[in-house]
Coordinates of C-alpha atoms and ligand atoms in Angstrom, one line a residue:
X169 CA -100.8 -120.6 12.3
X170 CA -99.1 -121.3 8.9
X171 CA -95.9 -119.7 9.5
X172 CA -93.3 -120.6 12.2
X173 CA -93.6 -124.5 11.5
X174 CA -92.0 -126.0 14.2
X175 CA -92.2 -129.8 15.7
X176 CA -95.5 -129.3 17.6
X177 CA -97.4 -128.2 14.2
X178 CA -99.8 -130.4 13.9
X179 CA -100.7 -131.9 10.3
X180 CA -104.2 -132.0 8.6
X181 CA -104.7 -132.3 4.7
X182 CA -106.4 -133.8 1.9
X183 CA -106.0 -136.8 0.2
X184 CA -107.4 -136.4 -3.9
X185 CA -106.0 -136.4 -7.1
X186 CA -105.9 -134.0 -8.9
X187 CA -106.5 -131.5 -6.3
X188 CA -105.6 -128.4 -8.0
X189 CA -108.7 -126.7 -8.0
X190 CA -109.4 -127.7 -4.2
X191 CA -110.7 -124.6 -1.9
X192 CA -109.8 -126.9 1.3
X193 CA -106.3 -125.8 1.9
X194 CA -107.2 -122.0 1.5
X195 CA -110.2 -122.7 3.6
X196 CA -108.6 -124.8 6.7
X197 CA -105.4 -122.3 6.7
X198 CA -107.3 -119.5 7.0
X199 CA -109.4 -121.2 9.6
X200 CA -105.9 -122.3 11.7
X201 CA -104.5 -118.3 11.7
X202 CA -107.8 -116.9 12.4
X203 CA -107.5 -119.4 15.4
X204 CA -104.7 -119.2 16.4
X205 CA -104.2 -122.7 16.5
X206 CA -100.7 -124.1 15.9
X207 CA -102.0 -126.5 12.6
X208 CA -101.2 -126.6 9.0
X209 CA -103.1 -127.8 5.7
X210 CA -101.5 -129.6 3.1
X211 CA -102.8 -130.7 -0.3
X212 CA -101.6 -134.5 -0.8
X213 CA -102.1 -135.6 -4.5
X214 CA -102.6 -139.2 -3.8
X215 CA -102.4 -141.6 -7.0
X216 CA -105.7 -144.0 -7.8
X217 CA -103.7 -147.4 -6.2
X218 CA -101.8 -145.2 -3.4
X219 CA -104.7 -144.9 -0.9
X220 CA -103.4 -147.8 1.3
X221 CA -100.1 -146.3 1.8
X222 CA -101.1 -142.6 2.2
X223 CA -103.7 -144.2 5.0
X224 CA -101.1 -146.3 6.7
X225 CA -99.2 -142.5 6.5
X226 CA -101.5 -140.7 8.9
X227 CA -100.5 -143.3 11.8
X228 CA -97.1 -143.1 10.8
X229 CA -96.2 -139.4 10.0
X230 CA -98.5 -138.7 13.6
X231 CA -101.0 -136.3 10.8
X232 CA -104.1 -135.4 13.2
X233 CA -106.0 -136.2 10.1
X234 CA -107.5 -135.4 6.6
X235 CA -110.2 -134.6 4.3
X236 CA -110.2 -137.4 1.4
X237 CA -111.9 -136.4 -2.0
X238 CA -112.1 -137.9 -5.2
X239 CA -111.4 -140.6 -6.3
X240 CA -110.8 -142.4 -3.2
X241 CA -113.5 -141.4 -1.0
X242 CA -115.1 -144.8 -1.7
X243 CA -112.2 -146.9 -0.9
X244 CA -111.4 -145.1 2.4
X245 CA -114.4 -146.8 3.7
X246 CA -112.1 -150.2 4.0
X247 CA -108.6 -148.8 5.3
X248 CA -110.2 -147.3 8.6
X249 CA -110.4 -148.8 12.2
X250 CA -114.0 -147.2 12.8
X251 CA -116.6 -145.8 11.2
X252 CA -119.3 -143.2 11.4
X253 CA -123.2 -144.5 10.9
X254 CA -123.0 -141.1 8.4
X255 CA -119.7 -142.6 7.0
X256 CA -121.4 -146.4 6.4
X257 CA -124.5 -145.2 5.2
X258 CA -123.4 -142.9 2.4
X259 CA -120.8 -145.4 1.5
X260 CA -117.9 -142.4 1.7
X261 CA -115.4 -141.2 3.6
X262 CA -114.2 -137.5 3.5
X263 CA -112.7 -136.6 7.2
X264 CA -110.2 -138.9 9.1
X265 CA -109.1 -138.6 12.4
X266 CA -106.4 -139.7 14.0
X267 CA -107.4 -140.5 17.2
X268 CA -104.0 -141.8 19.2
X269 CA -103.3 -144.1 16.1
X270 CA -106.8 -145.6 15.4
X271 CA -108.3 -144.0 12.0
X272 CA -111.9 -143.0 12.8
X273 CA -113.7 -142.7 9.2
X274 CA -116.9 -139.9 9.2
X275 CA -118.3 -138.0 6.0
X276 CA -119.5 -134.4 7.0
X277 CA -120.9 -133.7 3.5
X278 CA -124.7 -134.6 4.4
X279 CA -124.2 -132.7 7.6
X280 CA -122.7 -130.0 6.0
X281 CA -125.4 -129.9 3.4
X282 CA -128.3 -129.6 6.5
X283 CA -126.1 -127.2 8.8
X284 CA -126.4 -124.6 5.1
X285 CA -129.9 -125.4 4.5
X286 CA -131.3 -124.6 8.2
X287 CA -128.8 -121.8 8.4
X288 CA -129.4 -120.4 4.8
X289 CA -132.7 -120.8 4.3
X290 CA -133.7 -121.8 7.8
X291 CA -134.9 -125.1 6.1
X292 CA -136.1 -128.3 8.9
X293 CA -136.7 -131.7 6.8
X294 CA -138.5 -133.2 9.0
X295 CA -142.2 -133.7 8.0
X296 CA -141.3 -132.4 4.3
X297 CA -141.1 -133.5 0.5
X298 CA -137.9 -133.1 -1.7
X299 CA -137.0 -133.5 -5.1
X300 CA -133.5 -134.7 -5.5
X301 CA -131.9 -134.4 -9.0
X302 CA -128.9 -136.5 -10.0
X303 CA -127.8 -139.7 -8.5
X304 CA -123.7 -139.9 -7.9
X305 CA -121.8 -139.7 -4.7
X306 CA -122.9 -136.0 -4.0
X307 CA -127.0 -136.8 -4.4
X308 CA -126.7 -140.2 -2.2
X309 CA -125.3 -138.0 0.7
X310 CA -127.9 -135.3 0.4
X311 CA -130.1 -138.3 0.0
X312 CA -129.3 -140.3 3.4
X313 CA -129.2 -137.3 5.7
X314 CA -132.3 -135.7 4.7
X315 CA -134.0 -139.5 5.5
X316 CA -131.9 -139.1 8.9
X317 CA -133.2 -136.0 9.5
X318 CA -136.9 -137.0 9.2
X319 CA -137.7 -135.8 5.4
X320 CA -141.0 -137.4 4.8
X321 CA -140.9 -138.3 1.3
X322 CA -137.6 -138.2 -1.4
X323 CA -138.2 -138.3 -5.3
X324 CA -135.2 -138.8 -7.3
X325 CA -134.5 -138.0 -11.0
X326 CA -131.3 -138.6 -12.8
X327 CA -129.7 -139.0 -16.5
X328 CA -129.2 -142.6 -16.2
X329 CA -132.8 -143.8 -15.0
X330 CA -131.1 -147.3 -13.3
X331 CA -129.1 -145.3 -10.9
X332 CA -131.9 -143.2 -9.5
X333 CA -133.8 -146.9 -9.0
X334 CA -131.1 -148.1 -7.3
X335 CA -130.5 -144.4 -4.9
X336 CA -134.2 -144.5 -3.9
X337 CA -134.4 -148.8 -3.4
X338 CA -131.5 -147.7 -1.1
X339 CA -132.6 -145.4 1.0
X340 CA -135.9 -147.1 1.7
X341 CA -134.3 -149.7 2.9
X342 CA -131.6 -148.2 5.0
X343 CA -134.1 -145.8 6.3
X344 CA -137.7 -146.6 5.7
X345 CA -138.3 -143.0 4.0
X346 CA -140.8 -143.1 1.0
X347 CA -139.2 -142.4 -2.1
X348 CA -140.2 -141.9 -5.9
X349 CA -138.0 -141.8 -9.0
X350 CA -139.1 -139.9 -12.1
X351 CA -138.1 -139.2 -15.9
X352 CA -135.2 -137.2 -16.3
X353 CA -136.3 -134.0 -18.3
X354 CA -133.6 -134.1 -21.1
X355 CA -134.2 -131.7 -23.4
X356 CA -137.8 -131.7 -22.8
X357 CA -139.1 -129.5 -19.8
X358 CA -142.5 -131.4 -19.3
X359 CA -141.4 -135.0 -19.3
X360 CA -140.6 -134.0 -15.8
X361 CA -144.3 -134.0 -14.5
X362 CA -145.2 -130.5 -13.1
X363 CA -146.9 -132.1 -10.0
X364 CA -143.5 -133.4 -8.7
X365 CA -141.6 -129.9 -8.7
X366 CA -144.8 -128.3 -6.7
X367 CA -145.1 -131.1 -4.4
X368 CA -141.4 -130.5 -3.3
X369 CA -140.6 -127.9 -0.6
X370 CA -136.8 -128.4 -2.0
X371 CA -135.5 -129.3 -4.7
X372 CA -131.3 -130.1 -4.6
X373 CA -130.0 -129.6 -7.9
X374 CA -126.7 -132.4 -7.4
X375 CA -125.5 -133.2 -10.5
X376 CA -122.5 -131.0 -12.0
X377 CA -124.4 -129.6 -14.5
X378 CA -123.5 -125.5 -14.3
X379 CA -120.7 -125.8 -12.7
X380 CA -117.2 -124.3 -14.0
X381 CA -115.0 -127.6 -15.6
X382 CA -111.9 -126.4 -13.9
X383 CA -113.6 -126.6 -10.2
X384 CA -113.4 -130.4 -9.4
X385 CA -111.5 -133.2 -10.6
X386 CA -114.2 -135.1 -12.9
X387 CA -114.2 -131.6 -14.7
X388 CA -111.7 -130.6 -16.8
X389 CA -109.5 -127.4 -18.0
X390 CA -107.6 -128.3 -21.3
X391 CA -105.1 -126.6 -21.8
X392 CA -105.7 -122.6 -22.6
X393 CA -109.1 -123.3 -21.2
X394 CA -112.2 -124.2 -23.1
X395 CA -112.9 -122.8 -27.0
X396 CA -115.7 -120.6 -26.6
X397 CA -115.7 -120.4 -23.2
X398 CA -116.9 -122.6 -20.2
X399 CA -120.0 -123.8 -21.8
X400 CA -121.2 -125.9 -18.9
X401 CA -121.2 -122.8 -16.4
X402 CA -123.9 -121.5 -18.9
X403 CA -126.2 -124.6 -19.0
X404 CA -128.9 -126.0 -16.1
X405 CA -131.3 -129.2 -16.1
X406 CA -134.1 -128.4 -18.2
X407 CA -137.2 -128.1 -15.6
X408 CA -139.9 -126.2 -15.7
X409 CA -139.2 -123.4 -13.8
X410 CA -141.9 -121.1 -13.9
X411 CA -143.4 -123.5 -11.6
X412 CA -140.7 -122.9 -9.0
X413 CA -142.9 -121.0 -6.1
X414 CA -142.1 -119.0 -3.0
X415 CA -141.3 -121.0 -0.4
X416 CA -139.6 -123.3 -1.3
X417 CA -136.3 -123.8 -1.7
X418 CA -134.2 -124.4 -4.6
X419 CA -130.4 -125.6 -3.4
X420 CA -127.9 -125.7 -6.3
X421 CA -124.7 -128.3 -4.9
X422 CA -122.7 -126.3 -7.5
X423 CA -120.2 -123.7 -5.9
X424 CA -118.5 -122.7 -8.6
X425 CA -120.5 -120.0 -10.0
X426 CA -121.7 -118.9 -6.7
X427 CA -125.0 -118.2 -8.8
X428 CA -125.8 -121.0 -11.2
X429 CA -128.3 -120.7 -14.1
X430 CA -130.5 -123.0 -12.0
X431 CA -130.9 -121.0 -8.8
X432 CA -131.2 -117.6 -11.3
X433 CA -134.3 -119.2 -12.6
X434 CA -135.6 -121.0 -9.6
X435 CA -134.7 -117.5 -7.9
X436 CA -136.6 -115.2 -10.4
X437 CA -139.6 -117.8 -9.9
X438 CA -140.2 -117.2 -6.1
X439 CA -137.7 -119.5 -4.6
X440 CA -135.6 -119.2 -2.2
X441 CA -132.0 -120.1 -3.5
X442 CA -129.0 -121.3 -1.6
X443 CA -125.5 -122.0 -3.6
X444 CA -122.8 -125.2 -2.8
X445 CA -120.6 -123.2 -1.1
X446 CA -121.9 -123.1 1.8
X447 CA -122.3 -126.8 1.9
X448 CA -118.5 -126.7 1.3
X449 CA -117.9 -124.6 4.2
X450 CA -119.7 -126.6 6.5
X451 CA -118.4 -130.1 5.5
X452 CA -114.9 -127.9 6.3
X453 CA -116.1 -126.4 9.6
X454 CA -117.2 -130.0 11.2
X455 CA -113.8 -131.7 9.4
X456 CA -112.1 -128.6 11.2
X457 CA -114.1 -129.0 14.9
X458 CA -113.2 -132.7 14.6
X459 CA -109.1 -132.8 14.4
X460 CA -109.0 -129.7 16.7
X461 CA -112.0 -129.7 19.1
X462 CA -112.5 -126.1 18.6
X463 CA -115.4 -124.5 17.2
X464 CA -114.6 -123.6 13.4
X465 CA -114.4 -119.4 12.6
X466 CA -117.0 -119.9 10.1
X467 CA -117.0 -116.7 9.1
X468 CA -113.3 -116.7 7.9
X469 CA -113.6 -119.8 6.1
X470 CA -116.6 -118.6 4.3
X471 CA -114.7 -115.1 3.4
X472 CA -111.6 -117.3 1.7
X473 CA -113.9 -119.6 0.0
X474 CA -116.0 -116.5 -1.6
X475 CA -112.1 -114.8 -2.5
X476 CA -111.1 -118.6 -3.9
X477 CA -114.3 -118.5 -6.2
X478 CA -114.1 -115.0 -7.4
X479 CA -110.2 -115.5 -8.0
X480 CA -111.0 -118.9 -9.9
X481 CA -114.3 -118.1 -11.3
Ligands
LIG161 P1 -120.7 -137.8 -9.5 O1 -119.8 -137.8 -10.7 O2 -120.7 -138.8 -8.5 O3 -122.2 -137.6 -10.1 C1 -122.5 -136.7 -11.2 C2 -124.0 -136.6 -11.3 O4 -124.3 -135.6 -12.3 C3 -124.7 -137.9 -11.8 O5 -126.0 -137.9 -11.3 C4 -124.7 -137.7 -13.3 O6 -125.7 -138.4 -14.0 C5 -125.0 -136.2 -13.4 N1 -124.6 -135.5 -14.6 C6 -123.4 -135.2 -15.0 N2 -123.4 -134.6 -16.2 C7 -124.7 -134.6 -16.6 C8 -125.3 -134.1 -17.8 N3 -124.7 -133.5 -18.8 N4 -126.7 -134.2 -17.8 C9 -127.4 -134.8 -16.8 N5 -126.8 -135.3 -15.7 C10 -125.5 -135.2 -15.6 O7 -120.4 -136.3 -8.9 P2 -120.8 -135.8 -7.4 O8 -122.1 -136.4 -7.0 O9 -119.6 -136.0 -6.6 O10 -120.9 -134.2 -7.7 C11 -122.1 -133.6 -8.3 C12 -122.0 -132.1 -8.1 O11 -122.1 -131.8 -6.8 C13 -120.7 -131.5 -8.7 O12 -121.0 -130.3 -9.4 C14 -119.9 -131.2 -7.5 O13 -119.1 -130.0 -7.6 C15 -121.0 -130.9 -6.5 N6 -120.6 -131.1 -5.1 C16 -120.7 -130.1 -4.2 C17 -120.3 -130.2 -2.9 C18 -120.4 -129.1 -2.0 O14 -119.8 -129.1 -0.9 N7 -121.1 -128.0 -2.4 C19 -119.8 -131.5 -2.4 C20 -119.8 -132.6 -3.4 C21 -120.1 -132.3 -4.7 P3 -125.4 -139.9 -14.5 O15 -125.6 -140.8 -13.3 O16 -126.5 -140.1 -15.6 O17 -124.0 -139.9 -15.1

């Protein structure tokens, strides 16, 4: 319920900067009036240095609590009372809840990322192989809760080689999975042996390759958009893709073209292909369940998500 704000509104948001390309307001306020439920959404553009403030906020303003994105997603880890095992293990915080004045810290991106795959591809981890390519914040959540979920073996490719030592050193010894690293393909299709892409049953595609610049803060729209057009929408990792095969599952973290290049040629191969957003929506619908205790109207939220990707796509 957005309109008729009164003094028993209760107060959720999201703490980023910048945040105007954010879906979560749209997504959450939809959720609310579907609901019912007498809660508002606001986008708080929180300044790199500001964090500890805007935290100290949420006990003081009496907000039920927030979604945090970049850049501060890292540092929330440090201004909360409690944590979730997710939340320590991914090293990120993105939902806050205020429960009666002690900040409980949780990240609901990993689970988010599982709820899609089982429901979008009716994908189970446990017992199988995947191929995870990239290495930032994004890739190391995929990365844990796949392990927690029982994933037998992770391999791990990214740009910069050190960081996908360091992502797989991690996990094994957080969670015991097996896990492999391997060349990034650069330009070259076949430096990325063709054994590793069959082996997988999925491959995550988690860096921001293919995605529109003006979705997320670490893109960028200059002003009057980009000259020539938004190249990086047009462009995917170079793999080879004819060896993509049916049954497996090729999942593209990027929401913003609902159909990358990647999953159009991992698609055309035999895979099954499932977008970001509904990793976006789910992240949402736990943040949602959490502050109100509700279930989430999935359904909704997914409907103003598609309408917020059409309308900035
Ligand atoms: P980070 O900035 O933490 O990591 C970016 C990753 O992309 C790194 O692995 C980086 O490699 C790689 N990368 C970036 N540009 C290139 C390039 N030109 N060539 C090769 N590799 C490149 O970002 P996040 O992990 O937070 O986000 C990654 C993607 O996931 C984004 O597109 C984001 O929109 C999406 N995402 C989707 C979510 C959802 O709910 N669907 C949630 C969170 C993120 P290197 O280490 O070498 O720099």
């Amino acid at each position: 319920m957005t309109n008729g704000i009164s003094s028993r509104t209760k107060v959720c948001g999201i703490f980023g900067c910048p945040l105007e390309h954010s879906f979560s307001p749209v997504m959450q306020n939809a959720a609310f009036k579907a609901t019912g439920l007498n809660y508002i959404y606001l986008p708080f553009a929180v300044m790199p240095g500001q964090l500890a403030v805007a935290v100290e906020a949420i006990k003081a303003l009496g907000l039920s609590g927030v979604n945090v994105t970049i850049p501060h997603k890292e540092a929330a880890l440090f201004l909360l009372d409690e944590l979730s095992s997710e939340a320590s293990l991914i090293g990120a915080v993105n939902t806050i809840v205020n429960r009666a004045g002690r900040l409980y810290g949780d990240n609901t991106d990993g689970r988010g990322f599982l709820r899609s795959l089982k429901e979008e591809a009716a994908f189970i981890p446990a017992g199988k192989t995947a191929l995870i390519l990239g290495a930032g914040g994004a890739a190391r959540a995929v990365a844990v809760q796949l392990a927690l979920a029982g994933i037998k073996k992770l391999i791990i490719s990214n740009r910069s080689g050190q960081r996908a030592v360091e992502l797989a050193g991690y996990i094994i010894e957080k969670t015991g999975v097996r896990t492999q690293t391997t060349p990034w393909p650069e330009r070259e299709p076949e430096t990325l042996p063709g054994d590793v892409l069959r082996e997988a049953d999925l491959v995550v595609q988690a860096t921001s390759i293919g995605m529109h610049r003006s979705t997320r803060g670490n893109g960028f729209l200059p002003p009057g958009g980009f000259v020539g057009g938004d190249k990086n929408a047009l462009q995917s990792v170079p793999l080879p893709f004819h060896l993509f095969r049916a049954g497996q599952v090729a999942y593209d973290l990027v929401y913003n073209p609902m159909e990358t290049v990647f999953l159009k040629k991992a698609g055309r191969a035999g895979a099954v292909t499932v977008g970001g957003l509904g990793m976006l929506l789910y992240q949402g619908a736990l943040s949602f369940e959490m502050w109100t205790g509700k279930p989430a109207p999935v359904e909704v939220m997914r409907k103003a998500l598609e309408k917020e990707c059409f309308s900035k796509g």
